[in-house]
Coordinates of C-alpha atoms in Angstrom, one line a residue:
X12 CA -12.5 -9.3 -19.3
X13 CA -13.2 -8.4 -15.7
X14 CA -9.5 -8.5 -15.0
X15 CA -9.4 -4.8 -15.9
X16 CA -11.4 -4.0 -12.7
X17 CA -8.7 -5.4 -10.5
X18 CA -5.9 -4.0 -12.4
X19 CA -7.5 -0.5 -12.1
X20 CA -8.2 -1.1 -8.5
X21 CA -4.5 -2.2 -7.8
X22 CA -3.1 0.7 -9.7
X23 CA -5.2 3.1 -7.9
X24 CA -4.6 1.4 -4.5
X25 CA -0.8 1.4 -4.9
X26 CA -0.8 5.2 -5.8
X27 CA -3.0 5.9 -2.8
X28 CA -0.7 4.0 -0.6
X29 CA 2.3 5.9 -1.9
X30 CA 0.6 9.2 -1.3
X31 CA -0.5 8.1 2.2
X32 CA 3.1 7.0 3.1
X33 CA 4.4 10.5 2.0
X34 CA 1.6 12.2 4.1
X35 CA 2.5 10.2 7.2
X36 CA 6.2 10.8 6.6
X37 CA 5.8 14.5 6.4
X38 CA 3.2 14.7 9.2
X39 CA 5.6 13.0 11.6
X40 CA 8.8 14.4 10.5
X41 CA 9.9 14.8 14.1
X42 CA 10.1 10.8 14.1
X43 CA 13.2 10.3 11.9
X44 CA 12.5 6.6 11.3
X45 CA 9.0 7.2 10.3
X46 CA 9.9 10.2 8.1
X47 CA 12.6 8.5 6.2
X48 CA 11.1 5.0 6.0
X49 CA 7.7 6.2 5.0
X50 CA 9.3 8.0 2.1
X51 CA 11.3 5.0 1.2
X52 CA 8.1 2.8 1.3
X53 CA 6.2 5.5 -0.8
X54 CA 9.0 5.1 -3.5
X55 CA 8.4 1.4 -3.3
X56 CA 4.7 1.8 -4.0
X57 CA 5.6 4.2 -6.8
X58 CA 7.7 1.4 -8.3
X59 CA 4.7 -1.0 -8.1
X60 CA 2.6 1.5 -9.9
X61 CA 5.3 1.5 -12.7
X62 CA 5.6 -2.2 -12.8
X63 CA 1.8 -2.6 -13.2
X64 CA 1.6 -0.1 -16.2
X65 CA 2.4 -2.5 -18.9
X66 CA -0.1 -4.9 -17.5
X67 CA -2.6 -2.1 -17.5
X68 CA -1.8 -1.3 -21.1
X69 CA -2.6 -4.9 -22.1
X70 CA -5.7 -5.6 -20.0
X71 CA -7.0 -2.0 -19.6
X72 CA -8.2 -0.5 -16.4
X73 CA -11.5 0.1 -14.9
X74 CA -11.1 2.6 -12.1
X75 CA -12.7 2.0 -8.7
X76 CA -12.9 4.5 -5.8
X77 CA -12.4 2.3 -2.8
X78 CA -8.7 3.1 -2.2
X79 CA -9.4 6.9 -2.4
X80 CA -12.3 6.4 0.0
X81 CA -10.0 4.7 2.4
X82 CA -7.4 7.4 2.0
X83 CA -10.0 10.2 2.4
X84 CA -11.6 8.7 5.4
X85 CA -8.5 7.4 7.2
X86 CA -5.6 9.7 6.1
X87 CA -7.1 13.1 5.2
X88 CA -4.5 14.6 7.5
X89 CA -1.8 13.4 9.8
X90 CA -2.6 13.3 13.5
X91 CA -0.3 14.6 16.2
X92 CA 1.3 13.1 19.2
X93 CA 2.0 9.4 20.1
X94 CA -1.6 8.3 19.6
X95 CA -1.9 10.2 16.5
X96 CA 1.2 8.4 15.1
X97 CA -0.2 5.1 16.2
X98 CA -3.6 5.7 14.4
X99 CA -1.8 7.0 11.3
X100 CA 0.3 3.8 11.2
X101 CA -2.8 1.6 11.6
X102 CA -4.4 3.4 8.8
X103 CA -1.4 2.8 6.6
X104 CA -1.6 -0.9 7.7
X105 CA -5.2 -1.1 6.7
X106 CA -4.5 0.3 3.2
X107 CA -1.4 -1.8 2.7
X108 CA -3.5 -4.8 3.6
X109 CA -5.9 -3.9 0.9
X110 CA -3.0 -3.6 -1.5
X111 CA -1.7 -7.0 -0.4
X112 CA -5.0 -8.9 -0.9
X113 CA -5.5 -7.2 -4.2
X114 CA -2.0 -8.5 -5.3
X115 CA -3.3 -12.0 -4.2
X116 CA -6.4 -11.8 -6.3
X117 CA -4.3 -10.5 -9.4
X118 CA -1.9 -13.5 -8.7
X119 CA -4.7 -15.9 -8.9
X120 CA -5.8 -14.4 -12.1
X121 CA -2.3 -14.6 -13.5
X122 CA -2.1 -18.3 -12.7
X123 CA -5.5 -18.8 -14.2
X124 CA -4.6 -17.1 -17.5
X125 CA -1.0 -18.4 -17.4
X126 CA 0.2 -14.8 -17.9
X127 CA 4.0 -15.0 -16.9
X128 CA 4.4 -11.3 -17.1
X129 CA 1.6 -10.5 -14.7
X130 CA 2.7 -13.3 -12.4
X131 CA 6.2 -11.8 -12.3
X132 CA 4.8 -8.3 -11.5
X133 CA 2.6 -9.7 -8.8
X134 CA 5.3 -11.8 -7.2
X135 CA 7.8 -8.8 -7.1
X136 CA 5.2 -6.3 -5.8
X137 CA 3.5 -8.5 -3.4
X138 CA 6.9 -9.2 -1.8
X139 CA 7.4 -5.5 -1.5
X140 CA 4.1 -4.8 0.0
X141 CA 4.7 -7.6 2.6
X142 CA 7.8 -5.8 3.6
X143 CA 5.8 -2.7 4.1
X144 CA 3.3 -4.6 6.2
X145 CA 6.2 -6.1 8.3
X146 CA 7.7 -2.7 9.0
X147 CA 4.2 -1.2 9.9
X148 CA 3.6 -4.1 12.2
X149 CA 6.9 -3.6 14.0
X150 CA 6.5 0.1 14.2
X151 CA 3.0 -0.2 15.6
X152 CA 4.3 -2.6 18.3
X153 CA 7.0 -0.1 19.1
X154 CA 4.6 2.9 19.2
X155 CA 1.7 1.3 21.1
X156 CA 3.2 1.1 24.6
X157 CA 4.7 4.6 24.4
X158 CA 1.4 6.0 23.2
X159 CA -1.1 4.2 25.3
X160 CA 0.6 3.7 28.7
X161 CA 3.3 6.4 29.0
X162 CA 1.9 9.6 30.6

């Protein structure tokens, strides 16, 4: 079953997102909201990884390298300053968007296979990922004017 490819992709992407949130949190510790909320959002992604584990046990996992590639290219280190924060938040948004659409794909598979357990995992975790995206969008809107037009 090809579902194992997307289960593995989501497992890896969620782990990568958790690590990326922690990296940005630690790299921007001078911004208290970023520091604390990114750690909170990292724990949320960790919980998504845990929730997906029984599904991975059932369907198996075929590991893909796209999330690590995104992490390696976009978040190899935190940037400094206002523009650096803005860029780091955008990179997180890109990775969280990847996680979100992968939940969508898994949700479609869950509906097609009538897998209630997978559908429950997808519904719960997709809602959490959308919260992450909403916070990132709001924080990007807040950071952009300060970073781009303040001298």
